[in-house]
PDB file of C-alpha atoms and ligand atoms in Angstrom:
ATOM      1  CA  MET A   1     -15.794  -3.409   7.956  1.00 53.00           C
ATOM      2  CA  PRO A   2     -17.828  -0.364   8.852  1.00 56.00           C
ATOM      3  CA  ILE A   3     -16.898   2.346   6.741  1.00 56.00           C
ATOM      4  CA  ASP A   4     -13.481   4.801   7.996  1.00 62.00           C
ATOM      5  CA  THR A   5     -15.648   8.155   9.337  1.00 62.00           C
ATOM      6  CA  THR A   6     -12.069   9.754   9.421  1.00 87.00           C
ATOM      7  CA  LEU A   7     -12.511  10.035   5.349  1.00 96.00           C
ATOM      8  CA  ASP A   8     -13.774  12.810   3.489  1.00 97.00           C
ATOM      9  CA  LYS A   9     -16.842  11.156   1.597  1.00 96.00           C
ATOM     10  CA  ASN A  10     -16.637  14.349  -0.944  1.00 96.00           C
ATOM     11  CA  ARG A  11     -12.783  13.917  -1.654  1.00 97.00           C
ATOM     12  CA  ILE A  12     -12.984  10.189  -2.793  1.00 98.00           C
ATOM     13  CA  PRO A  13     -10.791   9.231  -5.702  1.00 98.00           C
ATOM     14  CA  ARG A  14     -12.932   8.662  -8.770  1.00 98.00           C
ATOM     15  CA  HIS A  15     -10.134   6.380  -9.850  1.00 98.00           C
ATOM     16  CA  ILE A  16      -7.656   4.265  -7.848  1.00 99.00           C
ATOM     17  CA  ALA A  17      -4.845   2.138  -9.869  1.00 99.00           C
ATOM     18  CA  VAL A  18      -2.935  -0.247  -7.704  1.00 99.00           C
ATOM     19  CA  ILE A  19       0.273  -2.165  -8.432  1.00 99.00           C
ATOM     20  CA  MET A  20      -0.668  -5.166  -6.770  1.00 98.00           C
ATOM     21  CA  ASP A  21       3.296  -6.273  -5.715  1.00 98.00           C
ATOM     22  CA  GLY A  22       4.868  -8.615  -3.085  1.00 98.00           C
ATOM     23  CA  ASN A  23       3.091 -12.198  -3.349  1.00 98.00           C
ATOM     24  CA  GLY A  24       6.228 -14.056  -4.148  1.00 98.00           C
ATOM     25  CA  ARG A  25       8.159 -12.455  -1.269  1.00 98.00           C
ATOM     26  CA  TRP A  26       5.081 -13.244   0.929  1.00 98.00           C
ATOM     27  CA  ALA A  27       5.185 -16.458   0.348  1.00 98.00           C
ATOM     28  CA  LYS A  28       8.781 -17.463   0.679  1.00 98.00           C
ATOM     29  CA  LYS A  29       8.539 -15.682   3.885  1.00 98.00           C
ATOM     30  CA  GLN A  30       6.358 -18.740   4.927  1.00 97.00           C
ATOM     31  CA  GLY A  31       8.618 -21.202   2.969  1.00 98.00           C
ATOM     32  CA  LYS A  32       6.344 -21.822   0.304  1.00 98.00           C
ATOM     33  CA  PHE A  33       6.801 -21.560  -3.365  1.00 97.00           C
ATOM     34  CA  ARG A  34       5.432 -18.217  -4.957  1.00 98.00           C
ATOM     35  CA  VAL A  35       2.445 -19.561  -6.349  1.00 98.00           C
ATOM     36  CA  PHE A  36       0.872 -19.529  -2.958  1.00 98.00           C
ATOM     37  CA  GLY A  37       1.436 -15.910  -2.607  1.00 98.00           C
ATOM     38  CA  HIS A  38      -0.715 -15.222  -5.965  1.00 98.00           C
ATOM     39  CA  GLN A  39      -3.525 -17.703  -4.173  1.00 98.00           C
ATOM     40  CA  HIS A  40      -3.423 -15.691  -0.914  1.00 98.00           C
ATOM     41  CA  GLY A  41      -3.587 -12.445  -3.135  1.00 98.00           C
ATOM     42  CA  VAL A  42      -7.102 -12.994  -4.880  1.00 98.00           C
ATOM     43  CA  GLN A  43      -8.363 -12.262  -1.454  1.00 98.00           C
ATOM     44  CA  SER A  44      -6.768  -8.914  -1.369  1.00 98.00           C
ATOM     45  CA  VAL A  45      -8.217  -8.606  -4.960  1.00 98.00           C
ATOM     46  CA  LYS A  46     -12.049  -9.537  -3.347  1.00 98.00           C
ATOM     47  CA  ASP A  47     -11.315  -7.288   0.041  1.00 98.00           C
ATOM     48  CA  ILE A  48     -10.245  -4.256  -2.123  1.00 98.00           C
ATOM     49  CA  THR A  49     -13.037  -4.199  -4.518  1.00 98.00           C
ATOM     50  CA  GLU A  50     -15.156  -4.649  -1.914  1.00 98.00           C
ATOM     51  CA  GLY A  51     -14.117  -1.865   0.016  1.00 98.00           C
ATOM     52  CA  ALA A  52     -13.381   0.828  -2.935  1.00 98.00           C
ATOM     53  CA  ALA A  53     -17.009   0.282  -4.128  1.00 98.00           C
ATOM     54  CA  GLU A  54     -17.991   0.915  -0.768  1.00 97.00           C
ATOM     55  CA  LEU A  55     -16.450   4.233  -0.548  1.00 98.00           C
ATOM     56  CA  GLY A  56     -17.664   5.118  -3.970  1.00 98.00           C
ATOM     57  CA  VAL A  57     -14.653   4.541  -5.983  1.00 98.00           C
ATOM     58  CA  GLU A  58     -16.230   5.127  -9.546  1.00 98.00           C
ATOM     59  CA  TYR A  59     -13.032   3.002 -11.226  1.00 98.00           C
ATOM     60  CA  LEU A  60     -10.496   0.727  -9.667  1.00 98.00           C
ATOM     61  CA  THR A  61      -7.400  -0.547 -11.805  1.00 98.00           C
ATOM     62  CA  LEU A  62      -5.513  -3.693 -10.812  1.00 98.00           C
ATOM     63  CA  TYR A  63      -2.271  -4.578 -12.645  1.00 98.00           C
ATOM     64  CA  ALA A  64      -2.604  -8.193 -12.613  1.00 98.00           C
ATOM     65  CA  PHE A  65      -0.013  -9.120 -15.242  1.00 98.00           C
ATOM     66  CA  SER A  66       2.603  -6.826 -17.171  1.00 98.00           C
ATOM     67  CA  THR A  67       3.977  -7.919 -20.350  1.00 98.00           C
ATOM     68  CA  GLU A  68       7.224  -8.301 -18.493  1.00 98.00           C
ATOM     69  CA  ASN A  69       5.835 -10.815 -16.571  1.00 98.00           C
ATOM     70  CA  TRP A  70       5.452 -13.170 -19.684  1.00 98.00           C
ATOM     71  CA  ASN A  71       9.385 -13.684 -18.916  1.00 98.00           C
ATOM     72  CA  ARG A  72       8.776 -15.507 -15.634  1.00 98.00           C
ATOM     73  CA  PRO A  73       9.238 -19.270 -15.096  1.00 98.00           C
ATOM     74  CA  LYS A  74       6.492 -21.050 -17.504  1.00 98.00           C
ATOM     75  CA  ILE A  75       5.094 -22.506 -14.016  1.00 97.00           C
ATOM     76  CA  GLU A  76       4.628 -19.461 -12.407  1.00 98.00           C
ATOM     77  CA  VAL A  77       2.805 -17.658 -15.734  1.00 98.00           C
ATOM     78  CA  ASN A  78       0.602 -20.718 -16.085  1.00 98.00           C
ATOM     79  CA  ALA A  79      -0.365 -21.109 -12.662  1.00 98.00           C
ATOM     80  CA  LEU A  80      -0.955 -17.220 -12.405  1.00 98.00           C
ATOM     81  CA  MET A  81      -3.068 -17.893 -15.558  1.00 98.00           C
ATOM     82  CA  THR A  82      -5.235 -20.644 -13.958  1.00 97.00           C
ATOM     83  CA  LEU A  83      -5.826 -18.779 -11.236  1.00 98.00           C
ATOM     84  CA  LEU A  84      -7.117 -16.167 -13.276  1.00 97.00           C
ATOM     85  CA  VAL A  85      -9.459 -18.300 -15.046  1.00 96.00           C
ATOM     86  CA  LYS A  86     -10.498 -19.630 -11.709  1.00 97.00           C
ATOM     87  CA  THR A  87     -11.313 -16.647 -10.543  1.00 97.00           C
ATOM     88  CA  ILE A  88     -13.152 -15.218 -12.769  1.00 97.00           C
ATOM     89  CA  LYS A  89     -15.480 -18.010 -12.980  1.00 96.00           C
ATOM     90  CA  ARG A  90     -16.028 -17.941  -9.214  1.00 97.00           C
ATOM     91  CA  GLU A  91     -16.206 -14.233  -8.607  1.00 97.00           C
ATOM     92  CA  THR A  92     -18.608 -13.273 -11.420  1.00 97.00           C
ATOM     93  CA  GLU A  93     -21.395 -13.709  -8.729  1.00 97.00           C
ATOM     94  CA  THR A  94     -19.769 -11.316  -6.565  1.00 97.00           C
ATOM     95  CA  LEU A  95     -19.523  -9.151  -9.064  1.00 98.00           C
ATOM     96  CA  MET A  96     -23.251  -9.195  -9.874  1.00 98.00           C
ATOM     97  CA  LYS A  97     -24.308  -8.794  -6.641  1.00 98.00           C
ATOM     98  CA  ASN A  98     -21.873  -5.921  -6.008  1.00 97.00           C
ATOM     99  CA  GLN A  99     -23.011  -4.394  -9.143  1.00 98.00           C
ATOM    100  CA  ILE A 100     -19.770  -4.008 -10.630  1.00 98.00           C
ATOM    101  CA  ARG A 101     -18.495  -3.631 -14.238  1.00 98.00           C
ATOM    102  CA  LEU A 102     -15.405  -5.892 -15.496  1.00 98.00           C
ATOM    103  CA  THR A 103     -13.226  -4.635 -18.031  1.00 98.00           C
ATOM    104  CA  THR A 104      -9.673  -5.462 -19.102  1.00 98.00           C
ATOM    105  CA  ILE A 105      -6.646  -3.283 -20.382  1.00 98.00           C
ATOM    106  CA  GLY A 106      -3.665  -4.810 -22.179  1.00 98.00           C
ATOM    107  CA  GLN A 107      -2.978  -7.364 -24.645  1.00 98.00           C
ATOM    108  CA  VAL A 108      -5.886  -9.854 -23.853  1.00 97.00           C
ATOM    109  CA  ASP A 109      -5.372 -11.656 -27.284  1.00 98.00           C
ATOM    110  CA  THR A 110      -2.392 -13.463 -25.694  1.00 98.00           C
ATOM    111  CA  LEU A 111      -3.740 -14.971 -22.886  1.00 98.00           C
ATOM    112  CA  PRO A 112      -4.742 -18.591 -23.197  1.00 97.00           C
ATOM    113  CA  LYS A 113      -7.797 -19.440 -24.664  1.00 98.00           C
ATOM    114  CA  ASP A 114      -9.600 -20.355 -21.851  1.00 96.00           C
ATOM    115  CA  CYS A 115      -8.788 -17.164 -19.916  1.00 97.00           C
ATOM    116  CA  GLN A 116     -10.263 -15.059 -22.792  1.00 98.00           C
ATOM    117  CA  GLU A 117     -13.156 -16.997 -23.248  1.00 98.00           C
ATOM    118  CA  GLU A 118     -13.753 -16.731 -19.167  1.00 97.00           C
ATOM    119  CA  LEU A 119     -13.104 -13.227 -19.510  1.00 98.00           C
ATOM    120  CA  ARG A 120     -15.454 -12.074 -22.152  1.00 98.00           C
ATOM    121  CA  GLN A 121     -18.379 -14.235 -20.380  1.00 98.00           C
ATOM    122  CA  ALA A 122     -17.850 -12.031 -17.712  1.00 98.00           C
ATOM    123  CA  ILE A 123     -17.298  -8.461 -19.040  1.00 98.00           C
ATOM    124  CA  GLU A 124     -20.254  -9.256 -21.115  1.00 98.00           C
ATOM    125  CA  ALA A 125     -22.468 -10.589 -18.131  1.00 98.00           C
ATOM    126  CA  THR A 126     -21.566  -7.674 -16.322  1.00 98.00           C
ATOM    127  CA  LYS A 127     -21.516  -4.926 -18.506  1.00 98.00           C
ATOM    128  CA  ASP A 128     -24.749  -3.105 -17.234  1.00 98.00           C
ATOM    129  CA  ASN A 129     -23.118  -2.896 -13.520  1.00 98.00           C
ATOM    130  CA  THR A 130     -22.944   1.024 -12.686  1.00 98.00           C
ATOM    131  CA  ARG A 131     -21.823   1.142  -9.473  1.00 98.00           C
ATOM    132  CA  MET A 132     -17.961   0.663  -9.926  1.00 98.00           C
ATOM    133  CA  ALA A 133     -15.730  -0.312 -12.747  1.00 98.00           C
ATOM    134  CA  LEU A 134     -13.377  -3.170 -12.102  1.00 98.00           C
ATOM    135  CA  ILE A 135     -10.284  -2.896 -14.588  1.00 98.00           C
ATOM    136  CA  LEU A 136      -7.737  -5.570 -15.014  1.00 98.00           C
ATOM    137  CA  ALA A 137      -4.569  -4.774 -16.652  1.00 98.00           C
ATOM    138  CA  LEU A 138      -3.967  -8.137 -18.107  1.00 98.00           C
ATOM    139  CA  SER A 139      -0.587  -8.502 -19.837  1.00 98.00           C
ATOM    140  CA  TYR A 140      -0.235  -4.617 -19.925  1.00 98.00           C
ATOM    141  CA  SER A 141       2.552  -2.579 -20.579  1.00 98.00           C
ATOM    142  CA  ALA A 142       1.651   1.490 -21.068  1.00 98.00           C
ATOM    143  CA  LYS A 143       4.808   1.988 -23.405  1.00 98.00           C
ATOM    144  CA  TRP A 144       2.895  -0.767 -25.707  1.00 98.00           C
ATOM    145  CA  ASP A 145      -0.312   1.088 -25.573  1.00 98.00           C
ATOM    146  CA  ILE A 146       1.364   4.122 -26.494  1.00 98.00           C
ATOM    147  CA  VAL A 147       2.634   2.391 -29.466  1.00 98.00           C
ATOM    148  CA  ASN A 148      -0.395   1.260 -30.550  1.00 97.00           C
ATOM    149  CA  SER A 149      -1.905   4.619 -29.781  1.00 98.00           C
ATOM    150  CA  VAL A 150       1.193   6.092 -32.227  1.00 98.00           C
ATOM    151  CA  LYS A 151       0.492   3.708 -34.849  1.00 98.00           C
ATOM    152  CA  GLU A 152      -3.346   4.183 -34.995  1.00 98.00           C
ATOM    153  CA  ILE A 153      -2.994   7.952 -35.280  1.00 98.00           C
ATOM    154  CA  ALA A 154      -0.177   7.559 -37.857  1.00 98.00           C
ATOM    155  CA  GLN A 155      -2.742   5.562 -39.982  1.00 98.00           C
ATOM    156  CA  ARG A 156      -5.608   7.856 -39.720  1.00 98.00           C
ATOM    157  CA  TYR A 157      -3.244  10.766 -40.750  1.00 98.00           C
ATOM    158  CA  LYS A 158      -1.853   8.371 -43.410  1.00 98.00           C
ATOM    159  CA  HIS A 159      -5.830   7.945 -44.706  1.00 98.00           C
ATOM    160  CA  GLY A 160      -6.327  11.659 -44.750  1.00 98.00           C
ATOM    161  CA  GLU A 161      -8.769  11.398 -41.621  1.00 98.00           C
ATOM    162  CA  ILE A 162      -6.794  13.712 -39.778  1.00 98.00           C
ATOM    163  CA  ALA A 163      -4.199  16.332 -40.083  1.00 98.00           C
ATOM    164  CA  LEU A 164      -0.877  17.076 -37.982  1.00 98.00           C
ATOM    165  CA  GLU A 165      -3.230  20.234 -36.155  1.00 98.00           C
ATOM    166  CA  ASP A 166      -5.393  17.805 -34.950  1.00 98.00           C
ATOM    167  CA  ILE A 167      -2.564  15.615 -33.162  1.00 98.00           C
ATOM    168  CA  ASP A 168      -3.218  16.876 -29.714  1.00 98.00           C
ATOM    169  CA  GLU A 169      -3.430  15.350 -25.795  1.00 98.00           C
ATOM    170  CA  GLU A 170      -6.958  14.410 -26.317  1.00 98.00           C
ATOM    171  CA  LEU A 171      -6.179  12.459 -29.353  1.00 98.00           C
ATOM    172  CA  ILE A 172      -3.878  10.647 -28.044  1.00 98.00           C
ATOM    173  CA  SER A 173      -5.843   9.928 -24.685  1.00 98.00           C
ATOM    174  CA  GLY A 174      -8.455   8.749 -27.017  1.00 98.00           C
ATOM    175  CA  SER A 175      -6.132   6.463 -28.934  1.00 98.00           C
ATOM    176  CA  LEU A 176      -5.097   4.274 -25.532  1.00 98.00           C
ATOM    177  CA  SER A 177      -7.202   1.504 -24.496  1.00 98.00           C
ATOM    178  CA  THR A 178      -8.112   3.519 -21.453  1.00 98.00           C
ATOM    179  CA  ARG A 179      -9.626   5.717 -23.356  1.00 98.00           C
ATOM    180  CA  THR A 180     -13.270   5.574 -21.671  1.00 97.00           C
ATOM    181  CA  ILE A 181     -11.411   6.094 -18.226  1.00 98.00           C
ATOM    182  CA  PRO A 182     -10.509   8.868 -16.245  1.00 98.00           C
ATOM    183  CA  ASP A 183      -7.174   9.288 -15.513  1.00 98.00           C
ATOM    184  CA  PRO A 184      -6.271   7.575 -11.664  1.00 98.00           C
ATOM    185  CA  ASP A 185      -6.317  10.379  -8.932  1.00 98.00           C
ATOM    186  CA  LEU A 186      -4.463   7.747  -6.462  1.00 98.00           C
ATOM    187  CA  MET A 187      -1.803   4.964  -7.567  1.00 98.00           C
ATOM    188  CA  ILE A 188      -1.340   2.528  -4.936  1.00 99.00           C
ATOM    189  CA  ARG A 189       2.110  -0.022  -4.612  1.00 99.00           C
ATOM    190  CA  THR A 190       2.707  -2.363  -2.159  1.00 98.00           C
ATOM    191  CA  SER A 191       5.339  -4.386  -1.076  1.00 98.00           C
ATOM    192  CA  GLY A 192       7.935  -1.363  -0.684  1.00 98.00           C
ATOM    193  CA  GLU A 193       9.204  -1.060  -4.155  1.00 98.00           C
ATOM    194  CA  HIS A 194       9.196   2.775  -5.500  1.00 98.00           C
ATOM    195  CA  ARG A 195       8.647   2.221  -9.260  1.00 98.00           C
ATOM    196  CA  ILE A 196       5.882   2.217 -11.711  1.00 98.00           C
ATOM    197  CA  SER A 197       7.149  -0.923 -13.773  1.00 98.00           C
ATOM    198  CA  ASN A 198       5.589   0.309 -17.018  1.00 98.00           C
ATOM    199  CA  TYR A 199       2.000   1.093 -15.929  1.00 98.00           C
ATOM    200  CA  LEU A 200      -0.153   3.913 -17.036  1.00 98.00           C
ATOM    201  CA  LEU A 201       2.717   6.322 -17.602  1.00 98.00           C
ATOM    202  CA  TRP A 202       0.551   8.879 -19.827  1.00 98.00           C
ATOM    203  CA  GLU A 203      -2.443   8.462 -17.706  1.00 98.00           C
ATOM    204  CA  MET A 204      -0.497   8.844 -14.500  1.00 98.00           C
ATOM    205  CA  ALA A 205       1.129  12.305 -15.118  1.00 98.00           C
ATOM    206  CA  TYR A 206      -0.598  14.101 -12.179  1.00 97.00           C
ATOM    207  CA  SER A 207      -1.820  11.386 -10.097  1.00 98.00           C
ATOM    208  CA  GLU A 208      -0.904  11.303  -6.220  1.00 98.00           C
ATOM    209  CA  PHE A 209       1.304   8.196  -5.026  1.00 98.00           C
ATOM    210  CA  TYR A 210       1.150   6.186  -2.585  1.00 98.00           C
ATOM    211  CA  PHE A 211       3.665   3.671  -1.448  1.00 98.00           C
ATOM    212  CA  THR A 212       3.372   0.956   1.166  1.00 98.00           C
ATOM    213  CA  ASP A 213       5.304  -1.907   2.861  1.00 98.00           C
ATOM    214  CA  VAL A 214       2.239  -4.086   3.063  1.00 98.00           C
ATOM    215  CA  LEU A 215       2.958  -7.014   1.139  1.00 98.00           C
ATOM    216  CA  TRP A 216      -0.162  -7.718  -1.465  1.00 98.00           C
ATOM    217  CA  PRO A 217      -1.589 -10.709   0.561  1.00 98.00           C
ATOM    218  CA  ASP A 218      -1.679  -8.668   3.535  1.00 98.00           C
ATOM    219  CA  PHE A 219      -3.442  -5.499   1.866  1.00 98.00           C
ATOM    220  CA  ARG A 220      -6.910  -5.335   3.428  1.00 98.00           C
ATOM    221  CA  LYS A 221      -9.897  -2.643   3.245  1.00 98.00           C
ATOM    222  CA  GLU A 222      -7.895  -0.670   6.222  1.00 97.00           C
ATOM    223  CA  HIS A 223      -4.653  -0.101   4.615  1.00 98.00           C
ATOM    224  CA  LEU A 224      -6.905   1.352   1.524  1.00 98.00           C
ATOM    225  CA  HIS A 225      -8.523   3.839   3.958  1.00 98.00           C
ATOM    226  CA  GLU A 226      -5.160   4.685   4.700  1.00 98.00           C
ATOM    227  CA  ALA A 227      -4.051   5.016   1.542  1.00 98.00           C
ATOM    228  CA  ILE A 228      -7.011   7.356   0.934  1.00 98.00           C
ATOM    229  CA  ALA A 229      -7.019   9.372   4.339  1.00 97.00           C
ATOM    230  CA  ASN A 230      -2.863  10.210   2.913  1.00 97.00           C
ATOM    231  CA  TYR A 231      -4.071  11.057  -0.224  1.00 98.00           C
ATOM    232  CA  GLN A 232      -6.864  13.357   1.231  1.00 97.00           C
ATOM    233  CA  GLN A 233      -4.207  14.821   3.462  1.00 96.00           C
ATOM    234  CA  ARG A 234      -2.778  16.122  -0.149  1.00 95.00           C
ATOM    235  CA  GLU A 235      -2.710  19.334  -2.059  1.00 94.00           C
ATOM    236  CA  ARG A 236      -3.110  18.777  -5.811  1.00 92.00           C
ATOM    237  CA  ARG A 237      -1.436  21.704  -7.502  1.00 94.00           C
ATOM    238  CA  PHE A 238      -1.428  20.599 -11.169  1.00 95.00           C
ATOM    239  CA  GLY A 239       0.793  23.512 -11.500  1.00 95.00           C
ATOM    240  CA  LYS A 240      -0.216  25.934  -9.963  1.00 94.00           C
ATOM    241  CA  THR A 241       0.685  27.858  -6.626  1.00 96.00           C
ATOM    242  CA  GLY A 242      -0.554  26.477  -3.602  1.00 96.00           C
ATOM    243  CA  GLU A 243      -2.495  30.201  -2.778  1.00 95.00           C
ATOM    244  CA  GLN A 244      -4.065  29.896  -6.142  1.00 95.00           C
ATOM    245  CA  VAL A 245      -5.273  26.116  -5.341  1.00 94.00           C
ATOM    246  CA  SER A 246      -6.741  26.939  -1.698  1.00 89.00           C
ATOM    247  CA  GLU A 247      -8.549  29.877  -3.036  1.00 81.00           C
ATOM    248  CA  VAL A 248     -10.789  27.968  -5.376  1.00 61.00           C
ATOM    249  CA  LYS A 249     -11.432  25.631  -2.447  1.00 54.00           C
TER     250      LYS A 249
HETATM  251  C1  LIG B   1       3.011  -9.043  -7.832  1.00 72.34           C
HETATM  252  O1  LIG B   1       3.970 -10.096  -6.964  1.00 72.34           O
HETATM  253  C2  LIG B   1       1.870 -10.164  -8.840  1.00 72.34           C
HETATM  254  C3  LIG B   1       2.448 -10.081 -10.216  1.00 72.34           C
HETATM  255  C4  LIG B   1       3.446  -9.444 -10.694  1.00 72.34           C
HETATM  256  C5  LIG B   1       1.672 -11.094 -10.675  1.00 72.34           C
HETATM  257  P1  LIG B   1       5.316 -10.856  -7.195  1.00 72.34           P
HETATM  258  O2  LIG B   1       4.964 -11.820  -7.998  1.00 72.34           O
HETATM  259  O3  LIG B   1       5.445  -9.882  -8.422  1.00 72.34           O
HETATM  260  O4  LIG B   1       5.785 -11.103  -5.852  1.00 72.34           O
HETATM  261  P2  LIG B   1       7.568 -10.394  -5.246  1.00 72.34           P
HETATM  262  O5  LIG B   1       7.547  -8.909  -6.179  1.00 72.34           O
HETATM  263  O6  LIG B   1       8.202 -11.125  -6.233  1.00 72.34           O
HETATM  264  O7  LIG B   1       7.344 -10.430  -4.033  1.00 72.34           O
HETATM  265  C1  LIG B   2       4.474  -5.357 -11.729  1.00 72.34           C
HETATM  266  O1  LIG B   2       4.895  -6.000 -10.722  1.00 72.34           O
HETATM  267  C2  LIG B   2       3.596  -5.819 -12.357  1.00 72.34           C
HETATM  268  C3  LIG B   2       2.161  -5.971 -11.411  1.00 72.34           C
HETATM  269  C4  LIG B   2       1.851  -6.088 -10.368  1.00 72.34           C
HETATM  270  C5  LIG B   2       1.297  -7.353 -12.305  1.00 72.34           C
HETATM  271  P1  LIG B   2       6.077  -6.886 -10.739  1.00 72.34           P
HETATM  272  O2  LIG B   2       6.566  -7.287  -9.602  1.00 72.34           O
HETATM  273  O3  LIG B   2       6.470  -7.489 -12.015  1.00 72.34           O
HETATM  274  O4  LIG B   2       7.265  -5.495 -11.161  1.00 72.34           O
HETATM  275  P2  LIG B   2       8.881  -5.787 -11.405  1.00 72.34           P
HETATM  276  O5  LIG B   2       9.480  -6.133 -12.097  1.00 72.34           O
HETATM  277  O6  LIG B   2       9.643  -6.004  -9.706  1.00 72.34           O
HETATM  278  O7  LIG B   2       8.901  -3.721 -11.380  1.00 72.34           O
HETATM  279 MG1  LIG B   3       6.962  -7.920  -7.805  1.00 72.34          MG
END
């Protein structure tokens, strides 16, 4: 598909974070098992990853599995993990071809061993790719990340490495698992749900939110383009007045 010419190439969000939601409902609508929806969601991941890279997005973070998702029926959790292993194995070549670097955020050490191993290999193989970073949030929870960060800071304080005055926003940002990634400019959630579900709470303090009723397995490049076009119509004020912001333009 050609790149949408209505998009302003100078205002492409640098970092897009996505909550890929609605796989289960997509499958149910067709009288199929939920897993069928997850399987079809993989094509959307491929399409959106490619679409984002084509537009010059630098970071794409996909919420693939939340800490809370461990509470789903075992059969679904297992199917998701198997799908993850298979997909990473199959797609590493495409990531190389498209010059995409794979990384993860979340408690990856809680994933099954074969998942961890597949991820390790793909991360290693793609580590020098510079076109775009694809960040998979796996067994991720923003509150978990913040708790971890607080623990790390407390340790450093206890050992006299930092003083109370050193604790600032930068130090906290630098202790999160997203420390090397700029904050998301745009967050997209599919499937009509209007909530954050424990995603990037600290990092999305000033992100623009875009919600669509499209279910994740139906989400394609043109939907991504629509989301970005909508983003480009917005004025990001960061606490300032509209007049102040338009002056600097
Ligand atoms: C998103 O789709 C995928 C994951 C959470 C892993 P869901 O599985 O949440 O689908 P719905 O929301 O039940 O339709
Ligand atoms: C959020 O989706 C997590 C992922 C997309 C991986 P959920 O479908 O699990 O979110 P809730 O529980 O409905 O808020
Ligand atoms: Mg859901």
